[in-house]
PDB file of C-alpha atoms in Angstrom:
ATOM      1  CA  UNK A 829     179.951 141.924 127.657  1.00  0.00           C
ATOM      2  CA  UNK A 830     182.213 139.219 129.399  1.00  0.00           C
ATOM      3  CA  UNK A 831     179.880 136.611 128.108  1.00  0.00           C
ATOM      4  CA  UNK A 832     180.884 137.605 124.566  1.00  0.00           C
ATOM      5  CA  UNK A 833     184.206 137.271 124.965  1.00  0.00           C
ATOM      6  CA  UNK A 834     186.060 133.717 123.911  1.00  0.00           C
ATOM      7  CA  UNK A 835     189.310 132.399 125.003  1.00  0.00           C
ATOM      8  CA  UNK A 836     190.693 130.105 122.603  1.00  0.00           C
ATOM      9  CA  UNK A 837     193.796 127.632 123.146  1.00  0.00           C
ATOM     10  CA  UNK A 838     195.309 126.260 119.813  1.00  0.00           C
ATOM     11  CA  UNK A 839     197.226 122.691 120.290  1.00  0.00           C
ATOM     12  CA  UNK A 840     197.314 122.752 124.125  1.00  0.00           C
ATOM     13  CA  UNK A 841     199.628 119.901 125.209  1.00  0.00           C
ATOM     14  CA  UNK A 842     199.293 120.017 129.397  1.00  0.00           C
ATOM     15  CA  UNK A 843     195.404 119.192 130.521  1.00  0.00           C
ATOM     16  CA  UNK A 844     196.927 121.318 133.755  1.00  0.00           C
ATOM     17  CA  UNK A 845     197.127 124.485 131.507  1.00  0.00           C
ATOM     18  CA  UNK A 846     193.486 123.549 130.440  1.00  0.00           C
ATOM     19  CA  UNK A 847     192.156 123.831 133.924  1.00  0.00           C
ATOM     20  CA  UNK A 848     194.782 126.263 135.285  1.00  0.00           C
ATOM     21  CA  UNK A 849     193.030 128.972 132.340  1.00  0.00           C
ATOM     22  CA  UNK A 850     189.518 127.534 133.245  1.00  0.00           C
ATOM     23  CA  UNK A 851     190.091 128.724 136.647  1.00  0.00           C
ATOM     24  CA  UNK A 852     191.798 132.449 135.063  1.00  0.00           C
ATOM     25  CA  UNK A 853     188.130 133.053 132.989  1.00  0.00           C
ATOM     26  CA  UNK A 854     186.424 131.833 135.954  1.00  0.00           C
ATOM     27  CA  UNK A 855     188.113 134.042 138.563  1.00  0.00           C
ATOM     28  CA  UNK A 856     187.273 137.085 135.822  1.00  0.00           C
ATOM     29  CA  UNK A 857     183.732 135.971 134.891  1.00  0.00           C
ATOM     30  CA  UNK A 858     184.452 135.066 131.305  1.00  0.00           C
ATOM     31  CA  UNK A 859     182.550 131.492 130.516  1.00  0.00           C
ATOM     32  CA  UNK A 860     183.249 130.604 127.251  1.00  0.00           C
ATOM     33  CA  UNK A 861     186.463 128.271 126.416  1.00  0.00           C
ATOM     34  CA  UNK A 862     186.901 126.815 122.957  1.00  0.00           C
ATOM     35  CA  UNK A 863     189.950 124.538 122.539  1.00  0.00           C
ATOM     36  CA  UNK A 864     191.412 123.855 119.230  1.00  0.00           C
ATOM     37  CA  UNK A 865     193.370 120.695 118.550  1.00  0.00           C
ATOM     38  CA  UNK A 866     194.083 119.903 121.532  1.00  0.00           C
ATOM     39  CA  UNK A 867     197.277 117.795 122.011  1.00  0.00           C
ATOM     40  CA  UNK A 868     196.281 116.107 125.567  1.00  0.00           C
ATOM     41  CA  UNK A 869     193.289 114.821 127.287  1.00  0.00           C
ATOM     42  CA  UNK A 870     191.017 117.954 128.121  1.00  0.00           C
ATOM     43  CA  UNK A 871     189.365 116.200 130.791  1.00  0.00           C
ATOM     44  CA  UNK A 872     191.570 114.721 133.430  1.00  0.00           C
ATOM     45  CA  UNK A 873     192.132 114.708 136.891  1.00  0.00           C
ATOM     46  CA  UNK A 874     194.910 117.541 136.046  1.00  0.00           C
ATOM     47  CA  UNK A 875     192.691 119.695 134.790  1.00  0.00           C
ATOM     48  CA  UNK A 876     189.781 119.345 137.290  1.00  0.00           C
ATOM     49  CA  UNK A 877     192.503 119.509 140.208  1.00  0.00           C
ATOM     50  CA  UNK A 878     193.832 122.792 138.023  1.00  0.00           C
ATOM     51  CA  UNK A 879     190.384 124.502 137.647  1.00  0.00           C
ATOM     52  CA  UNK A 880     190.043 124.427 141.452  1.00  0.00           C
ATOM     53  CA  UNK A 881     185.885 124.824 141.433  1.00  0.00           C
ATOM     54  CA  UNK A 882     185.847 125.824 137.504  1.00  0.00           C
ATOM     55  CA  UNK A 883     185.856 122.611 135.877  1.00  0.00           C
ATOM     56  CA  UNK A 884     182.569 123.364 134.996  1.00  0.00           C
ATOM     57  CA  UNK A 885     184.134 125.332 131.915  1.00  0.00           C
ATOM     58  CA  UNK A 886     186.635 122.580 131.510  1.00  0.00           C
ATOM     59  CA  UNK A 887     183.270 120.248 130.861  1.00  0.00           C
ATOM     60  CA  UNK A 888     181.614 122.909 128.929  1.00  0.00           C
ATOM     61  CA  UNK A 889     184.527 123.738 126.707  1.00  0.00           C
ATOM     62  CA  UNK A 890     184.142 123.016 122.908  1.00  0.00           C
ATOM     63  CA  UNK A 891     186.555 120.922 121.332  1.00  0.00           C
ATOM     64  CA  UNK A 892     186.773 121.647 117.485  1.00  0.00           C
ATOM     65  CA  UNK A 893     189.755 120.611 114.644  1.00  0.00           C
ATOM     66  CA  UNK A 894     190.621 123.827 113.476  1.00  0.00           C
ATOM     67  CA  UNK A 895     191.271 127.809 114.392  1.00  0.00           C
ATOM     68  CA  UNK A 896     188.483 128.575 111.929  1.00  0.00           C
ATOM     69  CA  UNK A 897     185.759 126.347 113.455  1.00  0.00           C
ATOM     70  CA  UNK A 898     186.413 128.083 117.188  1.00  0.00           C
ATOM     71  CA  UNK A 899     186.017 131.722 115.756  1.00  0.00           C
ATOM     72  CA  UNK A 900     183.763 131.525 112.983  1.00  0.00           C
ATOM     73  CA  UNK A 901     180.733 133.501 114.282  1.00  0.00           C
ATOM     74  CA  UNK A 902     183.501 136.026 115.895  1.00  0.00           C
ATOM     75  CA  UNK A 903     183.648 139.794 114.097  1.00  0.00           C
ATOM     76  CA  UNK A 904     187.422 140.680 116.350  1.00  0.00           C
ATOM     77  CA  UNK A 905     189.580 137.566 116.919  1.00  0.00           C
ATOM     78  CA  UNK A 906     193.175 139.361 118.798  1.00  0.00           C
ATOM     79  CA  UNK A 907     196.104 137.002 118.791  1.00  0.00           C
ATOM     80  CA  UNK A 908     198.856 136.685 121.798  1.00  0.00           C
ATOM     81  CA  UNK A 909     202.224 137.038 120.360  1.00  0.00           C
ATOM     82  CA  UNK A 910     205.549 137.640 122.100  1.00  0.00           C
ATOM     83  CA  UNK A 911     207.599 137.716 118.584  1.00  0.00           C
ATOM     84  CA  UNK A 912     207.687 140.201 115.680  1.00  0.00           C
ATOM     85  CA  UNK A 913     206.846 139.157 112.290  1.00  0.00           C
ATOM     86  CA  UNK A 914     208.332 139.569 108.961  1.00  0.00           C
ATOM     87  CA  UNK A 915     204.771 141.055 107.754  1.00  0.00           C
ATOM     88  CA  UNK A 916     204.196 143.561 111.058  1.00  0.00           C
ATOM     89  CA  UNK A 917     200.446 143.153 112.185  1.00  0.00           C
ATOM     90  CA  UNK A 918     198.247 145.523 113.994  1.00  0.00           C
ATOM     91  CA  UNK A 919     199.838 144.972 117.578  1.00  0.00           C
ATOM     92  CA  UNK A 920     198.227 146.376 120.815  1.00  0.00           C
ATOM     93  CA  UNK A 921     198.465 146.361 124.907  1.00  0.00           C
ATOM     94  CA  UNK A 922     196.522 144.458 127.684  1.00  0.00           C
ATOM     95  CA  UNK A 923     195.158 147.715 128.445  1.00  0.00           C
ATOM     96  CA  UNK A 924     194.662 148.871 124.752  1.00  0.00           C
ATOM     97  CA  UNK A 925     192.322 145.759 124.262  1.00  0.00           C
ATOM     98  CA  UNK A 926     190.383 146.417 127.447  1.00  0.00           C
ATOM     99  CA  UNK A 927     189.831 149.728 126.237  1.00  0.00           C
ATOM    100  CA  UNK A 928     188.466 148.829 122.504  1.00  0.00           C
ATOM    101  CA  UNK A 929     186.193 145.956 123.626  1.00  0.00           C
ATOM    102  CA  UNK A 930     182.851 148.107 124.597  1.00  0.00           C
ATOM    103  CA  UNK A 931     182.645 149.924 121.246  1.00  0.00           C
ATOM    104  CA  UNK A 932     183.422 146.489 119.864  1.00  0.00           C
ATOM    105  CA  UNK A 933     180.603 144.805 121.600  1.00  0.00           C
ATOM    106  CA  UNK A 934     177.822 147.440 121.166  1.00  0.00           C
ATOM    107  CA  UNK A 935     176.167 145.656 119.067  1.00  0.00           C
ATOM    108  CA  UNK A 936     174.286 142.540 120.204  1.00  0.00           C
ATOM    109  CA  UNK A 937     175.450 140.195 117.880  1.00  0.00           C
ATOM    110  CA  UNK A 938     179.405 140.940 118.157  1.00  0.00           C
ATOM    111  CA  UNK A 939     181.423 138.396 119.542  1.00  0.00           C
ATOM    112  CA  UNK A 940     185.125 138.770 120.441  1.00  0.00           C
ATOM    113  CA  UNK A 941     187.881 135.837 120.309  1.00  0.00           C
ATOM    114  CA  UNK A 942     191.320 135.938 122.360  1.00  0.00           C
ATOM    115  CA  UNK A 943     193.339 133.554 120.481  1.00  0.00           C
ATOM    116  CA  UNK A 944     196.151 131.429 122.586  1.00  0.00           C
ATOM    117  CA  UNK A 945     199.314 129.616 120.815  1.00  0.00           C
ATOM    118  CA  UNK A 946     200.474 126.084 121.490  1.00  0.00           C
ATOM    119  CA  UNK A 947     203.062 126.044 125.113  1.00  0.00           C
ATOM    120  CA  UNK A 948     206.139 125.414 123.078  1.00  0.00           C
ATOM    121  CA  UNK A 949     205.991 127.676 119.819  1.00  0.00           C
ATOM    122  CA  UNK A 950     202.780 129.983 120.129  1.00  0.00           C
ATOM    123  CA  UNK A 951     200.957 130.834 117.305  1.00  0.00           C
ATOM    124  CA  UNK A 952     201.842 129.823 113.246  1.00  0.00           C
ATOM    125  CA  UNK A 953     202.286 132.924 110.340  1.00  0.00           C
ATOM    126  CA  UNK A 954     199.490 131.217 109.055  1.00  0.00           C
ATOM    127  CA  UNK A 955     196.958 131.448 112.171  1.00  0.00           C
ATOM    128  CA  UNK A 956     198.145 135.482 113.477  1.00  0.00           C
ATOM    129  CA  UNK A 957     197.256 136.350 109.793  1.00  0.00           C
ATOM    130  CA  UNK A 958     193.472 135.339 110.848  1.00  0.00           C
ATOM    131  CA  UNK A 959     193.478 137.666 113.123  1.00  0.00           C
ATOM    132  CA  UNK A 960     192.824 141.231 113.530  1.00  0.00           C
ATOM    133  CA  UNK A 961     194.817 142.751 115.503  1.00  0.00           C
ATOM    134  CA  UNK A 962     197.758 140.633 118.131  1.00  0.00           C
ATOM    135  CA  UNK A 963     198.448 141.622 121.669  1.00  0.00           C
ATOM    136  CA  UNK A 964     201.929 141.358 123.529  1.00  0.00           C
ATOM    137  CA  UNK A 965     201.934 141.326 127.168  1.00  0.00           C
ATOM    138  CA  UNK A 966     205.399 143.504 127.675  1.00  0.00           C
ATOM    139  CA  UNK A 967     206.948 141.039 130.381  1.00  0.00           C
ATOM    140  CA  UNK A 968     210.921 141.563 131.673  1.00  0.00           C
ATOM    141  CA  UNK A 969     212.465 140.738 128.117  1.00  0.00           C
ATOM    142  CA  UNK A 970     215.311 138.932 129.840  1.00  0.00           C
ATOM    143  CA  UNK A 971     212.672 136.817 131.293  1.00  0.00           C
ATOM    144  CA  UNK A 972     209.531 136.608 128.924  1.00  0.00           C
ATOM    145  CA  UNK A 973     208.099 133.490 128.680  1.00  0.00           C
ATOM    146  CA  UNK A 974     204.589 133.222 130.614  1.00  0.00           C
ATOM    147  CA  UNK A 975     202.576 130.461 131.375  1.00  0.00           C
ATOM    148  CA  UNK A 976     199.422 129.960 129.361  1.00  0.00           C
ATOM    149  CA  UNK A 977     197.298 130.151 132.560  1.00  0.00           C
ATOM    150  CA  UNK A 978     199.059 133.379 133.460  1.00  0.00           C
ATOM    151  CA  UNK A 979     198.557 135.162 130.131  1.00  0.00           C
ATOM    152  CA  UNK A 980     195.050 134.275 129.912  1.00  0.00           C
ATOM    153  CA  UNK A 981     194.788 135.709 133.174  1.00  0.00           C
ATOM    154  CA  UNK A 982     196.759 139.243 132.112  1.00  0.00           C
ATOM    155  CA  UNK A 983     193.717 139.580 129.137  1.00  0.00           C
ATOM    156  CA  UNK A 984     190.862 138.618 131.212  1.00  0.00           C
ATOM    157  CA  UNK A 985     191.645 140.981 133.913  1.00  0.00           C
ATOM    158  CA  UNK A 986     191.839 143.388 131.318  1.00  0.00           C
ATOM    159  CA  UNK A 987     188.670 142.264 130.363  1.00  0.00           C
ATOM    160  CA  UNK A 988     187.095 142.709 133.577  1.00  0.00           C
ATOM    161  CA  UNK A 989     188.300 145.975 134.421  1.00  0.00           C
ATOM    162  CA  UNK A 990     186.856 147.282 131.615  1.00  0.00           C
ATOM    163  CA  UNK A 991     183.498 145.846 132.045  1.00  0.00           C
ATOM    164  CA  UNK A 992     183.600 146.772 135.319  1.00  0.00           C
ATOM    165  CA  UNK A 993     184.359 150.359 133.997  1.00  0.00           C
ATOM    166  CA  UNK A 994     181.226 150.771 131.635  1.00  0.00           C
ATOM    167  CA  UNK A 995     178.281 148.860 133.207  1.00  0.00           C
ATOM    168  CA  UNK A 996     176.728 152.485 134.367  1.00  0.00           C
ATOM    169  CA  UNK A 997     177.010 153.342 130.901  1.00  0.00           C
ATOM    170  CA  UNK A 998     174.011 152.954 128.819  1.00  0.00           C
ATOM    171  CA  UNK A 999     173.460 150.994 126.361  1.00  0.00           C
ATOM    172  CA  UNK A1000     173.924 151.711 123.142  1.00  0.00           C
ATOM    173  CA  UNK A1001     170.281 151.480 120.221  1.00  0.00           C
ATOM    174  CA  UNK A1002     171.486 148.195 118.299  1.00  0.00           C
ATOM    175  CA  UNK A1003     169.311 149.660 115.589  1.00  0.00           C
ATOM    176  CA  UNK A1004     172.146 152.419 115.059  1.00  0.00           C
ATOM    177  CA  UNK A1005     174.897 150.454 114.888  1.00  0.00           C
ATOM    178  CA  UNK A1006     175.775 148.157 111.773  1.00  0.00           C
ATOM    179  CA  UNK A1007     176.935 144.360 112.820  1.00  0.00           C
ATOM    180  CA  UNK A1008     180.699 143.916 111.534  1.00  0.00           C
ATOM    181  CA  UNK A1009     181.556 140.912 109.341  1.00  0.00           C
ATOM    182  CA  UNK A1010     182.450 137.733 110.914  1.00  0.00           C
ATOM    183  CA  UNK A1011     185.447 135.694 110.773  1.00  0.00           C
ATOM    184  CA  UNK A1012     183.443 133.261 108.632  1.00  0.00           C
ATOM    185  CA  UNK A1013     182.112 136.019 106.333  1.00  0.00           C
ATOM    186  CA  UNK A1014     185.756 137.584 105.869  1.00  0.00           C
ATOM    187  CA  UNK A1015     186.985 134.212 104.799  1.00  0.00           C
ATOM    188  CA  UNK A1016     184.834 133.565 102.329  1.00  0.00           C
ATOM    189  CA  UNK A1017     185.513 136.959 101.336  1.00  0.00           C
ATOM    190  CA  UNK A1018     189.262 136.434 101.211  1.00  0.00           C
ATOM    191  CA  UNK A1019     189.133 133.060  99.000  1.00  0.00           C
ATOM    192  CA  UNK A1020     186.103 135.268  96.702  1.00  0.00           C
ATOM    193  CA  UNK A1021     189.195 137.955  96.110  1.00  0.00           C
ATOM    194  CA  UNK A1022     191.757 135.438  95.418  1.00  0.00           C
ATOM    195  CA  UNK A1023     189.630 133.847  92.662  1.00  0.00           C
ATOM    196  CA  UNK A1024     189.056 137.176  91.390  1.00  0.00           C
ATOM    197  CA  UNK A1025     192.359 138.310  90.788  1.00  0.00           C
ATOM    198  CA  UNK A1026     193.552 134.884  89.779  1.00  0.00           C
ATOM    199  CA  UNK A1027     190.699 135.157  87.065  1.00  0.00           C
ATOM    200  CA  UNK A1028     191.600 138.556  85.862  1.00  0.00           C
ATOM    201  CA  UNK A1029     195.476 137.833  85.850  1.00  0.00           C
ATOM    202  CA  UNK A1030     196.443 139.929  89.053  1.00  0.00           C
ATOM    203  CA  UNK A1031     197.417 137.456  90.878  1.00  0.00           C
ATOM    204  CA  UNK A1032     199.695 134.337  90.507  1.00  0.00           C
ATOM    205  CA  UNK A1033     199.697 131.509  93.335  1.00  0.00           C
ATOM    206  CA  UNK A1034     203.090 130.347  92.371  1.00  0.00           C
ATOM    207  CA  UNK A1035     204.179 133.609  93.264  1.00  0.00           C
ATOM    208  CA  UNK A1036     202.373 135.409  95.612  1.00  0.00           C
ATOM    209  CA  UNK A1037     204.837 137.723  96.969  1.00  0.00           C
ATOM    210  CA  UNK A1038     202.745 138.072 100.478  1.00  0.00           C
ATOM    211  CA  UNK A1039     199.806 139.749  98.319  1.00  0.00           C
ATOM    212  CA  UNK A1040     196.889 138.012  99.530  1.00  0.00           C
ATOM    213  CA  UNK A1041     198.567 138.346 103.133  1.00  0.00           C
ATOM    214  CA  UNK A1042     199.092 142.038 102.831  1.00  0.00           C
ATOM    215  CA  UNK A1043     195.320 142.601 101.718  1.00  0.00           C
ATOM    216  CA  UNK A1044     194.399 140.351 104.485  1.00  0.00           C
ATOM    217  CA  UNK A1045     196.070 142.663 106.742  1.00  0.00           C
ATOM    218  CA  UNK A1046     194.303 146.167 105.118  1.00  0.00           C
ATOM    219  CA  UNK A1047     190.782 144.495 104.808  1.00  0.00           C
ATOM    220  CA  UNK A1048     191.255 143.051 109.123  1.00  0.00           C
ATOM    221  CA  UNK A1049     192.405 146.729 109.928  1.00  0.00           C
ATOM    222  CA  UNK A1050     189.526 148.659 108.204  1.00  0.00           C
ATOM    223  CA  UNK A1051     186.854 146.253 110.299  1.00  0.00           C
ATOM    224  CA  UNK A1052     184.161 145.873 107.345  1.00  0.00           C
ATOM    225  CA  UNK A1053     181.018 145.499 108.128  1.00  0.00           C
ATOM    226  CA  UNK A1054     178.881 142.864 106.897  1.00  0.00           C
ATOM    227  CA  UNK A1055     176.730 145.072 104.514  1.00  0.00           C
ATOM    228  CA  UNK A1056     179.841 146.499 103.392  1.00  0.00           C
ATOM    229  CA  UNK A1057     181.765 143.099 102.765  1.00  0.00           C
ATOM    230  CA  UNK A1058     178.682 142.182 100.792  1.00  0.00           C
ATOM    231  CA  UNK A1059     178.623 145.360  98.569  1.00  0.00           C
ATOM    232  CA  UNK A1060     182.682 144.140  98.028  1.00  0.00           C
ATOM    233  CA  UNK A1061     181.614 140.631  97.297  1.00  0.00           C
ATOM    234  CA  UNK A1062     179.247 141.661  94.795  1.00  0.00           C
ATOM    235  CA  UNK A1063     181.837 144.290  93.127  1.00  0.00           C
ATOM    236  CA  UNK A1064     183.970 140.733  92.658  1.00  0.00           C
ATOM    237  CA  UNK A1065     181.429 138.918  91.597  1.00  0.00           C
ATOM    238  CA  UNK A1066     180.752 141.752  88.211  1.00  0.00           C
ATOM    239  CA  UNK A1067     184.329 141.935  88.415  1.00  0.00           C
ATOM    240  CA  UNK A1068     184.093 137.617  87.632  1.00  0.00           C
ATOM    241  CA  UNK A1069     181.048 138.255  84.952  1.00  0.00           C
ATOM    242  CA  UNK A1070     182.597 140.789  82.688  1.00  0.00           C
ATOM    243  CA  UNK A1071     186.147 138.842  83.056  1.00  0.00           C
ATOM    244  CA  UNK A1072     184.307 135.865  81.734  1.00  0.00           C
ATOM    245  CA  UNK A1073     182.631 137.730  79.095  1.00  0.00           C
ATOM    246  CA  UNK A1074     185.844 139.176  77.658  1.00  0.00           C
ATOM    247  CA  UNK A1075     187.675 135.864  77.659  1.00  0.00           C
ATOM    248  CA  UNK A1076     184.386 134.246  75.529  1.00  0.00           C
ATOM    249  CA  UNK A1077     184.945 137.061  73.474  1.00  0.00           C
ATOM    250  CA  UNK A1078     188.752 136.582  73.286  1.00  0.00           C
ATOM    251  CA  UNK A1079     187.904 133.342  72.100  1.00  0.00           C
ATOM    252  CA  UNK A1080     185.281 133.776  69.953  1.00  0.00           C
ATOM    253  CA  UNK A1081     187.874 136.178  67.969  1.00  0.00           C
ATOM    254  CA  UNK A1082     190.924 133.646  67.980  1.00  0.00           C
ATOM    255  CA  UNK A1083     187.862 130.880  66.396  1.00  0.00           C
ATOM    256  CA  UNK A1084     186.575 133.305  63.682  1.00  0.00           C
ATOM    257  CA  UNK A1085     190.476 134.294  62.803  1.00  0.00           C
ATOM    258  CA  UNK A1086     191.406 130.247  62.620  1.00  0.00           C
ATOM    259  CA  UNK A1087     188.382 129.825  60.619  1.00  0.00           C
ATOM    260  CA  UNK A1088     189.416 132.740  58.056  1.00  0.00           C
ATOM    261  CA  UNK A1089     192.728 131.020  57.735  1.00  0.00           C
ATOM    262  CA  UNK A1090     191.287 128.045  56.492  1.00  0.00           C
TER     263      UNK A1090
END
């Protein structure tokens, strides 16, 4: 279970923080570290002297541009937040997400994300809204502000204990249980919907009103999974045909009328 579960930092700008959370998923027996962006060196005498005996994660960690490429083959990517948005999100506890992660890894091919924001601002609108769900670790509110290193520590624990808590459990027939969509699939989902209702008049870019968020936040909290999202995709795709089919014949009418004029 612990192997399936991926800490990702967004825009890190310390290469101490680096190996001080390298040394958090090592001390927790979590392996797999995928920065985003990152706005310092990721290998550096800071973060090996950080790591303290887990730079081997530091070397092993993959380096990608964007939030997208680091949880792509991930069905449940959980953001950290410590602030409340203007379009609330599903929000849980430490312990909460300890709980949930054995039904969410049942099947073989699930793979969970724990997404980390930049030191000085956290996370964007933009990248909590590709998530599922957002945790808050509920620190002294007159003194909130962790360091990265010490939040990824809070999850992984977390983590741990509930791995700990289920290995005499067995496991569940993989044959029973339907793999959920991945982050990749949902996007392309997401940008198939927009198309739609763009195509069918629902929906207008120039003002979107939070639409495509809010269905971005029903679709994440329902959890499709993949057979499902494909049943939706192909429900849009009809939805394209017969759209397309009614504005040929839209315009076939307007030609014959222009040609009775004449």
């Amino acid at each position: 279970m612990l192997e399936r579960i991926r800490i990702v930092l967004i825009g890190t700008s310390h290469p101490g923080n680096i190996g001080g959370v390298a040394r958090a998923m090592h001390n927790m027996g979590l392996t797999d570290l995928a920065l985003v962006a990152p706005r310092c060196e990721a290998i550096s005498a800071d973060s090996i002297s950080r790591a303290s005996g887990a730079d081997t994660l530091v070397h092993s960690a993959q380096v990608v541009d964007s939030l997208e490429e680091a949880v792509s083959d991930c069905s449940l990517v959980v953001g950290a937040s410590a602030r409340s948005r203007t379009l609330p999100w599903p929000m849980m506890t430490p312990r909460a997400l300890g709980e949930r992660l054995p039904e969410e890894l049942q099947h073989s091919e699930s793979r969970i994300a724990l997404v980390f924001g930049r030191e000085d601002s956290g996370l964007s609108n933009a990248e909590l809204q590709r998530c599922h769900a957002h945790v808050h670790i509920p620190t002294n509110p007159d003194f909130s502000s962790l360091n990265l290193a010490a939040a990824v520590q809070v999850l992984a624990y977390e983590c741990r204990l509930s791995w700990l808590s289920h290995q005499d459990q067995p496991a569940s027939d993989d044959d029973e249980v339907q793999p959920l969509a991945t982050h990749e699939e949902l996007e392309h989902y997401f940008a198939h919907l927009e198309r739609t209702l763009i195509a069918i008049g629902f929906h207008d870019p120039a003002t979107p009103r939070q639409l495509m968020a809010r269905l971005r936040r029903v679709t994440l909290r329902s959890r499709p999974e993949r057979m499902e999202l494909n049943i939706l995709r192909g429900i849009l795709s009809a939805t394209e045909k017969a759209a397309g089919k009614v504005a040929m014949g839209q315009r076939s009418s307007d030609e014959s009328s222009s040609d009775n004029h004449h």
